[in-house]
Amino acid sequence: MGVRRQGAVVAVEWDRVGQPGFDRIVEALVHRMYDASARVEVVNGRGGDKGIDIKVTHGTRVRIFQLKYYMDGFPTTAHKGRRKSIKQSFTRAMQHQPWEWILVVPCTLSTAEREFVTSLASGQAVRVEVWDRAKLDGLLAAHADLEASFTRDQLYEAAKVYGQERALLKDGVRDVTARVTALGHQADGLDDHWTVDFARQGKTVVHTLRAKHPRAHEVSPIKITLAGSGPLAPDLAQAVRRSLGFGLPEEVVLPREAVESLTVSGPAWLSGVHGASKCGGSRLRQPHWPRWRWRSSSSTASTSPPATRARRRMWGAAVSAGRSRWTWPAAACS
């Protein structure tokens, strides 16, 4: 992913990201801007997109986004087919009677090019807007963590933060706060739908998964699967049923010998198998196994719709592995 630095600011080099990268960034931006109040649908263009690349529905109002990766615009002196393509996309989109139609391009439009786009609305009951390079740069600047999740050139900043961890905390608690905050900003750049909150409890670091927007569990679902190694003791089995079956606010701790593995499926940076794993066809010895735990987490279930909360019994999960412990909100679990 191409980036350029403007002082302390990182900006996307749109001419280097290519069509797929451009589409992914715009799609993520639209999700971030509208997910909280509308339904966002990204249309797969295979077989024809019917004039819709992204559709945002808010009640009776429909916004249609048309993405065109035209780095050098669509002047009349060159690339003559581009204006025809834009007009055809607009005409197809009008069949869906949108309230607003937005053309998204990674370049800076000339006055003539902008006038051509706005003229498409003549005789149509629709608003026409343009998201060009300046607009996209501004939106990404307002959502710096989203930009970081694509550019990853933030590694430079991450390295600076890591180096500071070894410095003396001469300003005491204020230095601790500043550095933890900086690490939090880096964690926010891991993903455009989820972030990780963290806290230190003695020698254990607790990681808590947190959604960045209300539909994170739908756009980027996370699934956790527990594999057991045998029947639980009666009292422990009852505690599991209370916690998972009825969402009671109690913590359930499973001994190492009761769990074979816990598998997390979701974003690449989070997915994996935790616990008793296999290496070279043989299991790791039991002393290497972590301790697993889950707990009721109804307070975090507000990010799921009511029907989803009921189906999932409003439970979350926490898992301890070595010196790290993860907690999963109910909305993340499926």
Short mmCIF file of C-alpha atoms in Angstrom, two decimals:
data_model
loop_
_atom_site.label_atom_id
_atom_site.label_comp_id
_atom_site.label_asym_id
_atom_site.label_seq_id
_atom_site.Cartn_x
_atom_site.Cartn_y
_atom_site.Cartn_z
CA MET A 1 0.00 0.00 0.00
CA GLY A 2 1.58 3.28 -1.09
CA VAL A 3 1.87 6.18 1.33
CA ARG A 4 3.51 9.57 1.44
CA ARG A 5 4.50 11.67 4.44
CA GLN A 6 3.57 15.32 4.81
CA GLY A 7 5.40 16.35 7.95
CA ALA A 8 3.91 14.18 10.68
CA VAL A 9 0.91 13.26 8.51
CA VAL A 10 0.69 10.05 6.51
CA ALA A 11 -1.33 10.22 3.28
CA VAL A 12 -2.24 7.52 0.80
CA GLU A 13 -0.47 7.60 -2.55
CA TRP A 14 -3.53 6.93 -4.65
CA ASP A 15 -1.54 6.32 -7.83
CA ARG A 16 0.20 3.36 -6.18
CA VAL A 17 -2.66 1.58 -4.43
CA GLY A 18 -4.24 0.29 -7.64
CA GLN A 19 -7.92 -0.36 -8.33
CA PRO A 20 -8.38 -3.10 -5.64
CA GLY A 21 -6.71 -1.00 -2.95
CA PHE A 22 -8.72 2.07 -3.93
CA ASP A 23 -11.98 0.10 -3.71
CA ARG A 24 -11.13 -1.37 -0.31
CA ILE A 25 -10.27 2.02 1.20
CA VAL A 26 -13.43 3.70 -0.09
CA GLU A 27 -15.59 0.79 1.05
CA ALA A 28 -14.11 0.97 4.54
CA LEU A 29 -14.64 4.74 4.66
CA VAL A 30 -18.29 4.41 3.69
CA HIS A 31 -18.83 1.71 6.31
CA ARG A 32 -17.21 3.89 8.95
CA MET A 33 -19.29 6.94 8.06
CA TYR A 34 -22.71 5.34 7.69
CA ASP A 35 -22.80 2.00 9.55
CA ALA A 36 -24.14 3.56 12.75
CA SER A 37 -27.27 4.95 11.10
CA ALA A 38 -27.81 3.12 7.81
CA ARG A 39 -27.42 -0.19 5.99
CA VAL A 40 -24.31 -0.35 3.83
CA GLU A 41 -24.09 -2.83 0.96
CA VAL A 42 -20.97 -3.31 -1.16
CA VAL A 43 -21.92 -4.76 -4.53
CA ASN A 44 -19.76 -7.37 -6.20
CA GLY A 45 -19.38 -6.20 -9.78
CA ARG A 46 -19.10 -9.66 -11.33
CA GLY A 47 -21.89 -9.97 -13.87
CA GLY A 48 -22.56 -6.22 -13.80
CA ASP A 49 -23.13 -3.92 -10.84
CA LYS A 50 -26.31 -2.30 -12.26
CA GLY A 51 -24.82 1.13 -11.64
CA ILE A 52 -24.12 0.48 -7.96
CA ASP A 53 -20.72 -0.04 -6.35
CA ILE A 54 -21.87 0.80 -2.81
CA LYS A 55 -25.45 1.30 -1.66
CA VAL A 56 -26.32 3.08 1.58
CA THR A 57 -29.94 2.85 2.72
CA HIS A 58 -31.26 5.10 5.47
CA GLY A 59 -35.00 4.68 5.79
CA THR A 60 -36.46 5.64 2.40
CA ARG A 61 -33.32 7.46 1.28
CA VAL A 62 -30.75 5.67 -0.85
CA ARG A 63 -27.22 6.82 -1.59
CA ILE A 64 -25.36 5.20 -4.46
CA PHE A 65 -21.58 5.39 -4.73
CA GLN A 66 -19.88 4.86 -8.08
CA LEU A 67 -16.13 4.22 -7.87
CA LYS A 68 -13.92 5.07 -10.85
CA TYR A 69 -10.16 4.59 -10.53
CA TYR A 70 -9.28 7.40 -12.95
CA MET A 71 -5.94 8.76 -11.75
CA ASP A 72 -5.70 11.36 -14.51
CA GLY A 73 -9.35 12.31 -14.59
CA PHE A 74 -11.60 12.29 -17.64
CA PRO A 75 -10.71 15.31 -19.83
CA THR A 76 -12.30 15.75 -23.26
CA THR A 77 -8.84 15.73 -24.86
CA ALA A 78 -8.06 12.19 -23.77
CA HIS A 79 -9.70 9.07 -22.33
CA LYS A 80 -12.93 9.96 -24.11
CA GLY A 81 -14.51 6.66 -23.15
CA ARG A 82 -14.37 7.60 -19.47
CA ARG A 83 -17.09 10.25 -19.62
CA LYS A 84 -19.28 7.79 -21.49
CA SER A 85 -18.66 5.18 -18.79
CA ILE A 86 -19.55 7.63 -16.01
CA LYS A 87 -22.76 8.66 -17.79
CA GLN A 88 -23.75 5.03 -18.34
CA SER A 89 -23.16 4.23 -14.66
CA PHE A 90 -25.28 7.24 -13.67
CA THR A 91 -28.11 6.21 -16.01
CA ARG A 92 -28.16 2.66 -14.61
CA ALA A 93 -28.10 4.00 -11.05
CA MET A 94 -31.16 6.20 -11.73
CA GLN A 95 -33.23 3.06 -12.21
CA HIS A 96 -32.98 2.61 -8.42
CA GLN A 97 -34.30 6.16 -7.75
CA PRO A 98 -31.52 7.23 -5.37
CA TRP A 99 -31.73 10.33 -3.23
CA GLU A 100 -28.03 10.99 -3.81
CA TRP A 101 -25.44 9.77 -6.31
CA ILE A 102 -21.74 10.11 -5.48
CA LEU A 103 -18.85 9.68 -7.90
CA VAL A 104 -15.61 8.69 -6.16
CA VAL A 105 -12.29 9.27 -7.96
CA PRO A 106 -8.67 9.35 -6.68
CA CYS A 107 -7.71 12.49 -8.62
CA THR A 108 -8.27 16.23 -8.38
CA LEU A 109 -10.93 17.26 -10.91
CA SER A 110 -10.67 20.23 -13.20
CA THR A 111 -13.52 22.76 -13.28
CA ALA A 112 -14.75 21.30 -16.57
CA GLU A 113 -14.71 17.76 -15.19
CA ARG A 114 -16.66 18.78 -12.09
CA GLU A 115 -19.21 20.65 -14.17
CA PHE A 116 -19.68 17.55 -16.33
CA VAL A 117 -20.49 15.46 -13.25
CA THR A 118 -22.90 17.95 -11.72
CA SER A 119 -24.65 18.40 -15.08
CA LEU A 120 -25.75 14.77 -14.93
CA ALA A 121 -28.40 15.79 -12.39
CA SER A 122 -30.15 18.03 -14.92
CA GLY A 123 -33.78 16.98 -15.13
CA GLN A 124 -33.31 14.36 -12.40
CA ALA A 125 -34.63 14.43 -8.83
CA VAL A 126 -31.27 13.48 -7.37
CA ARG A 127 -28.33 15.12 -5.62
CA VAL A 128 -24.97 14.61 -7.32
CA GLU A 129 -21.71 14.85 -5.37
CA VAL A 130 -18.04 14.12 -6.01
CA TRP A 131 -15.53 12.58 -3.63
CA ASP A 132 -12.17 13.42 -5.18
CA ARG A 133 -8.63 13.19 -3.88
CA ALA A 134 -8.96 16.13 -1.49
CA LYS A 135 -12.21 14.77 -0.06
CA LEU A 136 -10.75 11.29 0.42
CA ASP A 137 -7.59 12.65 2.07
CA GLY A 138 -9.75 14.71 4.42
CA LEU A 139 -11.93 11.76 5.39
CA LEU A 140 -8.91 9.56 6.06
CA ALA A 141 -7.33 12.30 8.15
CA ALA A 142 -10.50 12.33 10.26
CA HIS A 143 -10.25 8.55 10.68
CA ALA A 144 -6.52 8.14 11.19
CA ASP A 145 -6.81 4.60 12.57
CA LEU A 146 -8.61 3.51 9.41
CA GLU A 147 -5.86 4.95 7.27
CA ALA A 148 -3.25 3.22 9.41
CA SER A 149 -4.97 -0.14 8.96
CA PHE A 150 -4.35 0.16 5.22
CA THR A 151 -1.02 1.95 4.99
CA ARG A 152 0.76 0.14 7.83
CA ASP A 153 3.53 2.65 7.29
CA GLN A 154 2.64 3.56 10.84
CA LEU A 155 5.27 0.98 11.76
CA TYR A 156 7.66 3.90 11.89
CA GLU A 157 5.58 5.51 14.62
CA ALA A 158 5.13 2.14 16.31
CA ALA A 159 8.90 1.67 16.40
CA LYS A 160 9.31 5.09 18.02
CA VAL A 161 6.72 4.20 20.64
CA TYR A 162 8.40 0.85 21.32
CA GLY A 163 11.75 2.58 21.78
CA GLN A 164 10.22 4.92 24.31
CA GLU A 165 9.13 1.98 26.44
CA ARG A 166 12.76 1.44 27.37
CA ALA A 167 13.30 5.04 28.39
CA LEU A 168 13.20 6.12 32.01
CA LEU A 169 9.79 7.34 33.13
CA LYS A 170 11.19 10.61 34.39
CA ASP A 171 7.78 12.27 34.50
CA GLY A 172 6.26 9.41 36.47
CA VAL A 173 2.60 8.56 35.95
CA ARG A 174 2.20 11.23 33.28
CA ASP A 175 4.80 9.45 31.14
CA VAL A 176 3.05 6.12 31.68
CA THR A 177 -0.27 7.63 30.57
CA ALA A 178 1.24 9.24 27.48
CA ARG A 179 2.96 6.04 26.36
CA VAL A 180 0.00 3.77 26.99
CA THR A 181 -2.16 6.21 25.01
CA ALA A 182 0.33 6.11 22.13
CA LEU A 183 0.30 2.31 22.13
CA GLY A 184 -3.49 2.43 22.09
CA HIS A 185 -3.41 4.52 18.91
CA GLN A 186 -1.20 1.86 17.31
CA ALA A 187 -3.62 -0.89 18.38
CA ASP A 188 -6.47 1.09 16.80
CA GLY A 189 -4.70 0.74 13.46
CA LEU A 190 -4.77 -3.06 13.48
CA ASP A 191 -8.21 -3.31 11.94
CA ASP A 192 -10.94 -1.07 10.54
CA HIS A 193 -13.77 -2.87 12.39
CA TRP A 194 -12.20 -3.97 15.71
CA THR A 195 -9.69 -2.59 18.15
CA VAL A 196 -8.04 -3.91 21.29
CA ASP A 197 -8.08 -2.33 24.73
CA PHE A 198 -5.45 -3.55 27.16
CA ALA A 199 -4.56 -3.39 30.82
CA ARG A 200 -1.82 -4.79 33.04
CA GLN A 201 -2.80 -6.80 36.11
CA GLY A 202 0.35 -7.86 37.87
CA LYS A 203 2.27 -10.04 35.42
CA THR A 204 -0.78 -10.57 33.20
CA VAL A 205 -1.77 -8.33 30.28
CA VAL A 206 -5.53 -8.32 29.63
CA HIS A 207 -6.66 -7.65 26.06
CA THR A 208 -10.30 -6.71 25.48
CA LEU A 209 -11.75 -6.82 21.98
CA ARG A 210 -13.91 -3.76 21.21
CA ALA A 211 -16.04 -2.95 18.16
CA LYS A 212 -15.34 0.31 16.36
CA HIS A 213 -18.89 0.58 15.06
CA PRO A 214 -22.27 -1.05 15.80
CA ARG A 215 -22.14 -3.48 12.84
CA ALA A 216 -18.60 -4.77 13.34
CA HIS A 217 -19.91 -8.23 14.28
CA GLU A 218 -21.82 -8.40 10.98
CA VAL A 219 -19.18 -6.94 8.67
CA SER A 220 -16.26 -8.79 10.29
CA PRO A 221 -17.68 -11.66 12.41
CA ILE A 222 -15.54 -13.46 14.97
CA LYS A 223 -16.20 -17.04 16.02
CA ILE A 224 -14.69 -18.85 19.01
CA THR A 225 -14.83 -22.65 19.32
CA LEU A 226 -13.96 -24.58 22.47
CA ALA A 227 -12.85 -28.22 22.19
CA GLY A 228 -13.06 -30.24 25.40
CA SER A 229 -11.11 -33.30 26.49
CA GLY A 230 -13.80 -35.03 28.49
CA PRO A 231 -16.84 -34.55 30.75
CA LEU A 232 -16.70 -31.77 33.34
CA ALA A 233 -17.26 -32.25 37.04
CA PRO A 234 -20.99 -31.82 37.90
CA ASP A 235 -20.57 -28.48 39.71
CA LEU A 236 -18.42 -27.09 36.90
CA ALA A 237 -20.85 -28.31 34.24
CA GLN A 238 -23.70 -26.54 36.05
CA ALA A 239 -21.68 -23.32 36.21
CA VAL A 240 -21.02 -23.53 32.46
CA ARG A 241 -24.74 -23.98 31.75
CA ARG A 242 -25.61 -21.01 33.96
CA SER A 243 -23.10 -18.74 32.29
CA LEU A 244 -23.53 -19.76 28.65
CA GLY A 245 -27.12 -20.93 28.75
CA PHE A 246 -28.63 -18.12 30.79
CA GLY A 247 -26.04 -15.34 30.68
CA LEU A 248 -25.66 -15.13 34.46
CA PRO A 249 -22.94 -12.67 35.60
CA GLU A 250 -20.42 -15.15 36.93
CA GLU A 251 -16.93 -16.13 35.90
CA VAL A 252 -16.27 -19.75 35.02
CA VAL A 253 -12.71 -21.07 35.17
CA LEU A 254 -11.92 -24.30 33.34
CA PRO A 255 -8.85 -26.28 34.44
CA ARG A 256 -6.14 -26.96 31.86
CA GLU A 257 -7.01 -30.65 31.65
CA ALA A 258 -10.64 -29.89 30.71
CA VAL A 259 -9.86 -28.02 27.47
CA GLU A 260 -7.95 -29.23 24.45
CA SER A 261 -8.06 -26.03 22.40
CA LEU A 262 -9.84 -22.78 21.67
CA THR A 263 -10.00 -21.71 18.02
CA VAL A 264 -10.60 -18.11 17.00
CA SER A 265 -11.83 -17.43 13.46
CA GLY A 266 -11.96 -13.86 12.20
CA PRO A 267 -9.49 -11.17 11.09
CA ALA A 268 -6.03 -12.53 10.27
CA TRP A 269 -4.33 -10.62 13.10
CA LEU A 270 -6.66 -12.26 15.63
CA SER A 271 -7.31 -15.74 14.26
CA GLY A 272 -5.54 -18.83 15.53
CA VAL A 273 -5.67 -21.87 17.76
CA HIS A 274 -4.91 -21.27 21.42
CA GLY A 275 -4.04 -23.95 23.92
CA ALA A 276 -3.11 -27.56 23.33
CA SER A 277 -1.75 -27.45 19.82
CA LYS A 278 0.13 -29.92 17.67
CA CYS A 279 3.73 -29.64 16.61
CA GLY A 280 5.27 -32.28 14.37
CA GLY A 281 2.28 -34.59 14.95
CA SER A 282 2.63 -34.75 18.75
CA ARG A 283 0.89 -32.70 21.38
CA LEU A 284 2.68 -30.19 23.53
CA ARG A 285 3.10 -31.34 27.08
CA GLN A 286 0.41 -30.35 29.54
CA PRO A 287 2.59 -27.84 31.46
CA HIS A 288 2.56 -25.69 28.31
CA TRP A 289 -1.22 -25.55 28.19
CA PRO A 290 -2.82 -22.25 29.25
CA ARG A 291 -5.74 -21.83 31.59
CA TRP A 292 -9.02 -21.04 29.88
CA ARG A 293 -11.85 -19.00 31.30
CA TRP A 294 -15.00 -17.33 30.13
CA ARG A 295 -17.36 -15.00 31.87
CA SER A 296 -20.74 -13.40 31.39
CA SER A 297 -20.44 -10.10 29.56
CA SER A 298 -23.96 -8.75 29.11
CA SER A 299 -22.76 -5.16 29.51
CA THR A 300 -20.95 -5.39 26.19
CA ALA A 301 -23.84 -6.95 24.30
CA SER A 302 -25.31 -3.59 23.30
CA THR A 303 -23.43 -3.73 20.00
CA SER A 304 -25.66 -6.61 18.86
CA PRO A 305 -29.27 -6.27 17.70
CA PRO A 306 -31.88 -7.53 20.25
CA ALA A 307 -32.55 -10.74 18.32
CA THR A 308 -28.86 -11.50 18.15
CA ARG A 309 -28.43 -10.81 21.86
CA ALA A 310 -31.21 -13.24 22.68
CA ARG A 311 -29.77 -15.96 20.47
CA ARG A 312 -26.33 -15.57 21.98
CA ARG A 313 -27.62 -15.38 25.54
CA MET A 314 -25.60 -12.20 26.01
CA TRP A 315 -22.38 -14.02 26.80
CA GLY A 316 -18.83 -13.08 26.19
CA ALA A 317 -15.62 -14.97 26.76
CA ALA A 318 -12.24 -14.46 28.32
CA VAL A 319 -9.21 -16.63 27.76
CA SER A 320 -5.92 -16.68 29.64
CA ALA A 321 -2.81 -17.90 27.89
CA GLY A 322 0.56 -17.54 29.54
CA ARG A 323 0.84 -13.91 30.60
CA SER A 324 -1.89 -12.64 28.29
CA ARG A 325 -5.64 -12.78 28.78
CA TRP A 326 -8.22 -11.96 26.12
CA THR A 327 -11.82 -10.94 26.75
CA TRP A 328 -14.43 -11.16 24.02
CA PRO A 329 -17.62 -9.06 23.99
CA ALA A 330 -20.86 -10.92 23.34
CA ALA A 331 -21.34 -9.06 20.05
CA ALA A 332 -18.10 -10.54 18.71
CA CYS A 333 -18.98 -14.14 19.43
CA SER A 334 -21.03 -16.29 17.10
#
